[in-house]
Tab-separated table of C-alpha atoms in Angstrom:
chain	number	residue	atom	x	y	z
A	394	MET	CA	152.638	71.430	96.501
A	395	LEU	CA	153.779	74.557	97.353
A	396	ASN	CA	153.881	75.677	101.131
A	397	ILE	CA	154.504	79.062	102.505
A	398	ASN	CA	157.218	78.979	104.964
A	399	PRO	CA	157.638	82.073	107.296
A	400	ILE	CA	160.632	84.310	106.698
A	401	LYS	CA	161.846	87.636	108.229
A	402	PHE	CA	159.815	90.288	106.769
A	403	VAL	CA	157.869	93.501	107.525
A	404	ASN	CA	154.303	92.897	108.385
A	405	ILE	CA	151.725	92.710	105.746
A	406	ASN	CA	150.023	95.581	107.566
A	407	ASN	CA	152.940	98.177	106.746
A	408	ILE	CA	152.839	97.425	103.055
A	409	GLN	CA	152.400	100.653	101.233
A	410	ASN	CA	150.242	101.500	98.305
A	411	ARG	CA	152.305	102.303	95.409
A	412	ASN	CA	151.288	103.249	91.962
A	413	PRO	CA	153.151	102.305	88.983
A	414	GLN	CA	155.977	103.511	87.536
A	415	LYS	CA	155.583	106.289	84.682
A	416	GLN	CA	154.771	104.006	81.690
A	417	VAL	CA	154.870	105.193	77.813
A	418	GLY	CA	153.208	102.907	75.297
A	419	LEU	CA	150.388	101.227	77.304
A	420	LYS	CA	147.414	99.766	75.872
A	421	SER	CA	144.076	99.317	77.451
A	422	ASP	CA	141.280	98.464	75.112
A	423	THR	CA	141.005	94.576	75.621
A	424	PHE	CA	137.726	93.095	74.200
A	425	VAL	CA	137.140	89.252	75.325
A	426	ARG	CA	133.389	88.631	74.984
A	427	SER	CA	134.170	84.899	73.396
A	428	SER	CA	130.668	84.184	71.642
A	429	ASN	CA	127.262	86.385	70.932
A	430	ASN	CA	124.015	85.836	70.127
A	431	VAL	CA	123.325	88.042	67.696
A	432	SER	CA	122.677	86.355	63.656
A	433	PHE	CA	121.873	88.097	59.862
A	434	LYS	CA	120.416	86.019	57.608
A	435	GLY	CA	122.742	85.129	54.971
A	436	SER	CA	125.859	84.578	57.544
A	437	GLU	CA	128.081	81.472	57.892
A	438	THR	CA	129.827	80.176	60.026
A	439	THR	CA	133.860	80.705	58.830
A	440	ASN	CA	137.020	79.628	60.922
A	441	ASN	CA	139.198	78.324	58.077
A	442	LYS	CA	138.684	80.505	55.311
A	443	SER	CA	140.701	84.256	55.170
A	444	PHE	CA	138.875	87.341	56.082
A	445	ILE	CA	138.868	88.693	52.053
A	446	LYS	CA	137.794	85.578	50.858
A	447	TRP	CA	134.631	85.258	53.062
A	448	ALA	CA	134.156	89.417	52.491
A	449	GLN	CA	133.959	88.815	49.393
A	450	GLU	CA	131.557	85.713	48.958
A	451	THR	CA	129.290	87.116	51.321
A	452	ASP	CA	129.557	90.662	50.480
A	453	PHE	CA	129.773	91.454	54.201
A	454	ILE	CA	130.673	95.390	53.524
A	455	LYS	CA	127.395	95.865	51.742
A	456	THR	CA	125.147	93.476	53.415
A	457	GLN	CA	126.229	93.452	57.360
A	458	LEU	CA	128.849	95.945	57.926
A	459	PRO	CA	126.102	99.109	58.358
A	460	GLU	CA	123.816	96.808	60.588
A	461	ILE	CA	126.655	96.111	62.610
A	462	LEU	CA	128.329	99.691	63.346
A	463	THR	CA	125.053	101.004	64.666
A	464	ASN	CA	123.436	98.040	66.493
A	465	PRO	CA	124.814	98.082	70.070
A	466	ASP	CA	124.139	94.017	70.419
A	467	CYS	CA	127.428	93.971	68.063
A	468	LYS	CA	129.330	96.051	69.875
A	469	LEU	CA	131.702	94.083	71.855
A	470	GLY	CA	133.444	96.432	73.985
A	471	SER	CA	135.328	100.301	74.328
A	472	GLY	CA	138.597	101.074	75.925
A	473	PHE	CA	139.546	104.601	75.806
A	474	SER	CA	140.791	104.770	72.300
A	475	HIS	CA	138.861	102.183	70.262
A	476	SER	CA	135.686	99.980	70.320
A	477	ALA	CA	135.504	96.263	69.131
A	478	TYR	CA	132.552	94.434	67.386
A	479	VAL	CA	131.654	90.905	66.996
A	480	ILE	CA	130.676	89.838	63.349
A	481	PRO	CA	127.910	87.737	63.030
A	482	GLY	CA	128.306	84.382	61.463
A	483	ASN	CA	132.054	84.626	61.732
A	484	GLU	CA	133.864	83.422	64.949
A	485	ALA	CA	137.229	83.622	63.856
A	486	TYR	CA	137.259	87.965	63.455
A	487	ILE	CA	136.486	90.898	65.349
A	488	LEU	CA	136.508	94.467	63.978
A	489	ARG	CA	137.500	97.434	66.063
A	490	THR	CA	137.091	101.092	64.993
A	491	PRO	CA	138.335	104.427	66.682
A	492	ASN	CA	136.162	105.703	69.456
A	493	THR	CA	134.304	108.430	66.904
A	494	LYS	CA	130.718	108.877	66.451
A	495	ILE	CA	129.597	106.306	64.060
A	496	GLN	CA	127.861	108.100	61.019
A	497	LYS	CA	125.079	106.054	59.452
A	498	ASP	CA	125.751	107.885	55.734
A	499	TYR	CA	129.349	106.108	55.082
A	500	ASN	CA	129.760	105.477	51.290
A	501	PHE	CA	129.329	101.441	51.712
A	502	GLU	CA	129.602	101.125	47.924
A	503	ASN	CA	132.970	102.486	47.615
A	504	ALA	CA	134.905	100.826	50.600
A	505	LYS	CA	138.144	99.675	50.124
A	506	LEU	CA	139.327	96.249	51.770
A	507	GLU	CA	143.098	95.563	51.909
A	508	ASP	CA	144.800	92.419	52.727
A	509	THR	CA	147.070	93.228	56.023
A	510	GLU	CA	147.680	90.366	57.105
A	511	ASP	CA	151.313	88.926	58.085
A	512	LYS	CA	152.050	85.760	56.263
A	513	ASN	CA	155.125	85.587	58.316
A	514	LEU	CA	153.601	85.214	61.453
A	515	ASN	CA	151.790	81.546	62.395
A	516	VAL	CA	150.405	81.760	65.357
A	517	ASN	CA	146.972	83.617	66.583
A	518	ILE	CA	148.305	87.018	68.758
A	519	GLY	CA	144.867	89.109	67.976
A	520	GLN	CA	146.500	90.406	65.149
A	521	GLU	CA	145.296	92.458	61.790
A	522	VAL	CA	144.299	91.060	58.913
A	523	ALA	CA	142.568	93.047	57.200
A	524	ASN	CA	141.294	96.997	57.209
A	525	ILE	CA	138.541	98.396	55.164
A	526	GLU	CA	138.360	102.188	54.922
A	527	LEU	CA	135.027	103.998	54.164
A	528	GLN	CA	134.331	107.313	52.632
A	529	THR	CA	133.281	110.250	54.606
A	530	ASP	CA	131.921	113.753	53.665
A	531	ASN	CA	134.891	115.492	55.439
A	532	GLY	CA	137.477	113.313	53.153
A	533	PHE	CA	139.644	111.619	55.644
A	534	PRO	CA	138.076	107.817	56.100
A	535	PHE	CA	136.995	106.047	58.554
A	536	ARG	CA	139.286	102.730	59.061
A	537	ILE	CA	138.052	99.592	60.293
A	538	GLU	CA	140.641	97.212	61.585
A	539	VAL	CA	139.602	93.502	60.996
A	540	LEU	CA	141.761	91.366	64.014
A	541	LYS	CA	141.566	87.894	64.409
A	542	LYS	CA	139.677	87.148	67.233
A	543	GLN	CA	141.014	85.719	70.584
A	544	THR	CA	139.495	84.392	73.031
A	545	GLY	CA	139.679	84.324	77.197
A	546	LYS	CA	139.733	87.045	79.933
A	547	PRO	CA	142.057	89.789	80.858
A	548	ILE	CA	144.794	88.305	83.643
A	549	GLY	CA	144.674	90.603	86.351
A	550	VAL	CA	144.214	94.563	86.436
A	551	PRO	CA	145.509	97.091	84.212
A	552	PRO	CA	148.072	99.486	85.056
A	553	SER	CA	146.980	102.838	86.461
A	554	GLN	CA	147.563	104.648	83.447
A	555	ALA	CA	145.457	102.849	81.638
A	556	ILE	CA	142.481	103.996	84.422
A	557	TYR	CA	143.499	107.390	85.197
A	558	ILE	CA	143.987	110.384	82.845
A	559	GLU	CA	147.633	111.221	82.862
A	560	ASP	CA	146.979	115.094	82.394
A	561	THR	CA	144.295	115.383	85.033
A	562	GLY	CA	144.611	112.512	87.538
A	563	LYS	CA	140.797	111.590	87.330
A	564	LEU	CA	139.496	108.530	86.667
A	565	ARG	CA	138.879	107.997	82.481
A	566	GLU	CA	134.958	107.431	81.931
A	567	GLY	CA	133.203	104.306	82.847
A	568	GLU	CA	136.186	103.100	85.136
A	569	LYS	CA	136.539	101.677	88.623
A	570	PRO	CA	139.386	103.071	90.759
A	571	TYR	CA	142.778	101.519	90.555
A	572	GLU	CA	142.334	99.775	94.395
A	573	ALA	CA	138.655	99.300	93.849
A	574	ARG	CA	137.520	96.185	95.587
A	575	GLU	CA	136.200	94.828	92.689
A	576	ARG	CA	139.820	94.964	90.959
A	577	LYS	CA	141.577	93.135	93.989
A	578	GLU	CA	138.886	90.593	93.253
A	579	GLN	CA	139.360	90.159	89.758
A	580	TYR	CA	143.109	89.914	90.418
A	581	ALA	CA	143.054	87.671	92.922
A	582	SER	CA	140.336	85.782	90.895
A	583	THR	CA	142.456	85.025	87.645
A	584	ILE	CA	145.651	84.796	89.209
A	585	HIS	CA	144.654	81.536	91.119
A	586	THR	CA	143.080	80.499	87.821
A	587	VAL	CA	146.237	80.423	86.598
A	588	ALA	CA	148.036	78.609	88.956
A	589	LYS	CA	145.526	76.404	88.391
A	590	LEU	CA	146.622	75.517	85.027
A	591	PRO	CA	149.045	72.632	83.831
A	592	VAL	CA	152.812	73.269	83.168
A	593	SER	CA	152.295	72.737	79.477
A	594	ALA	CA	149.548	75.463	79.426
A	595	TYR	CA	152.722	77.930	80.218
A	596	GLU	CA	155.372	75.853	78.080
A	597	LYS	CA	152.615	76.519	74.843
A	598	LEU	CA	152.437	80.359	76.308
A	599	ILE	CA	156.329	80.254	75.684
A	600	ASP	CA	156.294	78.696	72.235
A	601	ASP	CA	153.659	81.351	71.386
A	602	ILE	CA	156.035	84.036	72.745
A	603	ARG	CA	158.570	82.580	70.375
A	604	ALA	CA	156.637	82.227	67.643
A	605	ALA	CA	155.807	85.761	67.581
A	606	GLU	CA	159.131	87.137	68.140
A	607	LYS	CA	160.679	85.239	65.104
A	608	ALA	CA	157.785	86.865	62.780
A	609	GLY	CA	159.094	90.446	64.293
A	610	TYR	CA	156.934	90.844	67.509
A	611	HIS	CA	157.025	91.886	70.726
A	612	PHE	CA	155.331	91.457	73.903
A	613	ASP	CA	154.202	94.607	75.776
A	614	HIS	CA	154.574	93.375	79.544
A	615	LEU	CA	153.758	96.792	81.102
A	616	ASN	CA	149.476	95.621	80.713
A	617	SER	CA	148.335	91.983	82.282
A	618	ASN	CA	145.387	92.403	80.474
A	619	ASN	CA	147.633	91.720	76.947
A	620	LEU	CA	147.352	88.271	78.501
A	621	LEU	CA	143.783	86.354	78.136
A	622	LEU	CA	142.915	83.570	80.287
A	623	ASP	CA	140.826	80.873	78.262
A	624	GLU	CA	139.592	78.436	81.154
A	625	GLU	CA	138.067	76.613	79.071
A	626	LYS	CA	140.629	75.445	76.821
A	627	GLY	CA	143.125	76.049	79.537
A	628	SER	CA	145.649	78.127	78.000
A	629	ILE	CA	146.819	81.783	78.178
A	630	ASN	CA	146.384	83.537	74.919
A	631	LEU	CA	148.074	86.811	73.709
A	632	ILE	CA	147.207	90.127	72.167
A	633	ASP	CA	148.620	93.690	71.572
A	634	MET	CA	151.737	92.671	70.210
A	635	ASP	CA	153.705	95.801	69.168
A	636	LYS	CA	155.710	94.911	65.690
A	637	ASN	CA	159.415	95.333	66.597
A	638	LYS	CA	162.563	93.581	66.702
A	639	VAL	CA	163.385	93.854	70.499
A	640	PRO	CA	164.301	90.160	71.594
A	641	ALA	CA	161.356	88.623	73.955
A	642	ASN	CA	162.312	88.598	77.130
A	643	LEU	CA	160.727	85.712	79.761
A	644	GLY	CA	161.090	87.662	83.309
A	645	ASN	CA	158.711	90.244	81.603
A	646	VAL	CA	156.497	87.730	80.436
A	647	LEU	CA	156.643	86.458	84.330
A	648	TYR	CA	156.392	90.035	85.813
A	649	ALA	CA	152.909	90.160	83.377
A	650	LEU	CA	151.210	86.743	84.234
A	651	THR	CA	151.885	87.340	87.894
A	652	ASN	CA	150.543	90.938	87.451
A	653	ILE	CA	153.039	91.504	90.466
A	654	ASN	CA	152.540	95.045	89.845
A	655	TYR	CA	149.285	95.112	91.715
A	656	PHE	CA	150.255	93.216	94.544
A	657	SER	CA	151.262	95.800	96.751
A	658	THR	CA	147.926	97.755	96.235
A	659	PHE	CA	146.371	94.304	96.697
A	660	ALA	CA	147.782	93.839	100.066
A	661	SER	CA	147.985	97.260	101.423
A	662	GLN	CA	146.133	98.025	104.571
A	663	TYR	CA	145.915	101.607	103.971
A	664	ASN	CA	143.476	102.309	100.816
A	665	PRO	CA	139.381	101.902	101.250
A	666	CYS	CA	139.543	98.294	100.749
A	667	PRO	CA	141.978	96.119	102.480
A	668	MET	CA	142.077	92.720	102.169
A	669	GLY	CA	142.220	90.474	104.844
A	670	ASN	CA	145.185	87.954	106.095
A	671	GLU	CA	144.100	84.782	104.411
A	672	GLU	CA	143.355	86.903	100.900
A	673	ILE	CA	146.665	87.730	100.845
A	674	GLY	CA	148.096	84.936	101.880
A	675	THR	CA	145.806	83.207	99.108
A	676	ALA	CA	147.224	85.199	96.488
A	677	ILE	CA	150.990	85.130	97.751
A	678	LYS	CA	150.657	81.365	97.264
A	679	ASP	CA	149.013	81.664	93.638
A	680	THR	CA	151.751	83.615	92.889
A	681	MET	CA	154.669	81.208	94.139
A	682	GLU	CA	152.691	78.394	92.356
A	683	ILE	CA	152.721	80.391	88.798
A	684	THR	CA	156.010	80.970	89.220
A	685	ASP	CA	157.224	77.334	90.080
A	686	LYS	CA	155.464	76.095	86.941
A	687	PHE	CA	156.284	78.995	84.673
A	688	ILE	CA	160.530	78.165	85.728
A	689	SER	CA	159.166	74.394	85.093
A	690	ALA	CA	157.937	75.227	81.669
A	691	MET	CA	161.572	77.350	81.087
A	692	LYS	CA	163.339	74.643	82.342
A	693	ASN	CA	161.700	71.744	79.998
A	694	LYS	CA	162.020	74.049	77.006
A	695	GLY	CA	165.822	75.008	77.598
A	696	GLU	CA	165.120	78.521	78.174
A	697	LYS	CA	166.762	81.075	81.378
A	698	PHE	CA	166.478	84.103	81.863
A	699	ASN	CA	169.708	86.550	81.094
A	700	ARG	CA	170.614	88.863	84.544
A	701	ASP	CA	172.096	91.144	82.021
A	702	GLU	CA	169.225	92.026	80.335
A	703	CYS	CA	166.449	92.396	83.047
A	704	SER	CA	164.068	94.640	83.142
A	705	TYR	CA	163.731	97.034	86.155
A	706	GLU	CA	160.049	95.493	86.153
A	707	PHE	CA	161.436	91.734	86.712
A	708	PHE	CA	164.012	93.096	89.029
A	709	ASN	CA	160.401	94.599	90.658
A	710	PHE	CA	159.310	91.089	90.804
A	711	ILE	CA	162.995	89.534	92.125
A	712	SER	CA	162.419	91.957	95.385
A	713	SER	CA	158.411	91.410	95.332
A	714	MET	CA	157.189	89.457	99.078
A	715	PRO	CA	155.786	86.617	96.776
A	716	PHE	CA	159.141	85.903	94.852
A	717	SER	CA	160.839	85.561	98.609
A	718	TYR	CA	158.771	83.380	99.982
A	719	TYR	CA	158.912	81.411	96.627
A	720	CYS	CA	162.774	81.559	97.501
A	721	ARG	CA	162.853	81.565	101.452
A	722	THR	CA	164.973	84.497	101.158
A	723	ALA	CA	164.630	88.435	100.701
A	724	ASP	CA	168.190	88.158	99.759
A	725	ASP	CA	168.115	89.173	95.650
A	726	ARG	CA	171.672	87.648	95.065
A	727	ALA	CA	170.685	84.340	96.571
A	728	LYS	CA	167.359	84.435	94.514
A	729	TRP	CA	169.329	84.337	91.646
A	730	ARG	CA	171.613	81.691	93.052
A	731	ILE	CA	168.266	79.648	93.797
A	732	LEU	CA	167.733	80.701	89.970
A	733	GLN	CA	170.625	78.899	88.755
A	734	GLU	CA	170.342	75.705	90.810
A	735	LYS	CA	166.842	75.356	89.079
A	736	GLY	CA	168.725	76.035	85.913
A	737	VAL	CA	166.999	78.760	84.607
A	738	ALA	CA	169.500	81.296	84.911
């Protein structure tokens, strides 16, 4: 059991609301409904077949796809650039389309179905496995991505760049303000649940990160929503990983896992929805618990933080109030010594 021991800090009420640094390449399309009640006649459940094989056997493009694209009950969710759709009768995959107006007169007869699955990737990160191209009257094909289905709900709150229009600063359509009470409750609820997970869940996350890295995929830590919390299975799942050869950085994973970027907004008393000291204290304790379990998982896996390769974001985590409470010091150099003593630095 972790306890919060007092150390010398500025009073919580003096924490200012800070917006995240400008970040590039953020992804905000997160689609997390894990089940649906829509069913089409002739559908069959599949979890083991490749999408290509299943689609060919069921004549999916001609018999199901037209209705999926026009049936509101099939829409899983929308971000500001893409929308996702469930596939009735198939729990293994989802569809993702650009946010352009869906037409009813696509040429489904001459659609192109291509296998794009990366056979070197042996872990589910919500990756593309196939794509479908529908011909249109304007000559530009409408491309539909088929993604492996991932379960869970997003951890924490997305960065402000995913909520506001960068050029104008206005809220994106359908979004709530960054400091909204609902967002604060989402942050507190998800990190509280993450904190309850066993160390084995953190070990599996590290294993998945490393397996994806081996296949050439990189975790985007700037958006905590790229981690999905599956409470039923007690797991943390990955989505929206980029294909590049940047080495995995476990400090960045911890940064995203704790959604530490949102803590100052959550704890601030200078925005319209201030939280109470008890709620802030719980968030600090939950962050400490997540940190402790992640460090234990790293130690069990023989992993270490490399100070020379730490990102700006991880240094922000190191300097954060919750990590200072965890280390019982506000001295960043002393914190690194503590990590060394724990065998992870």
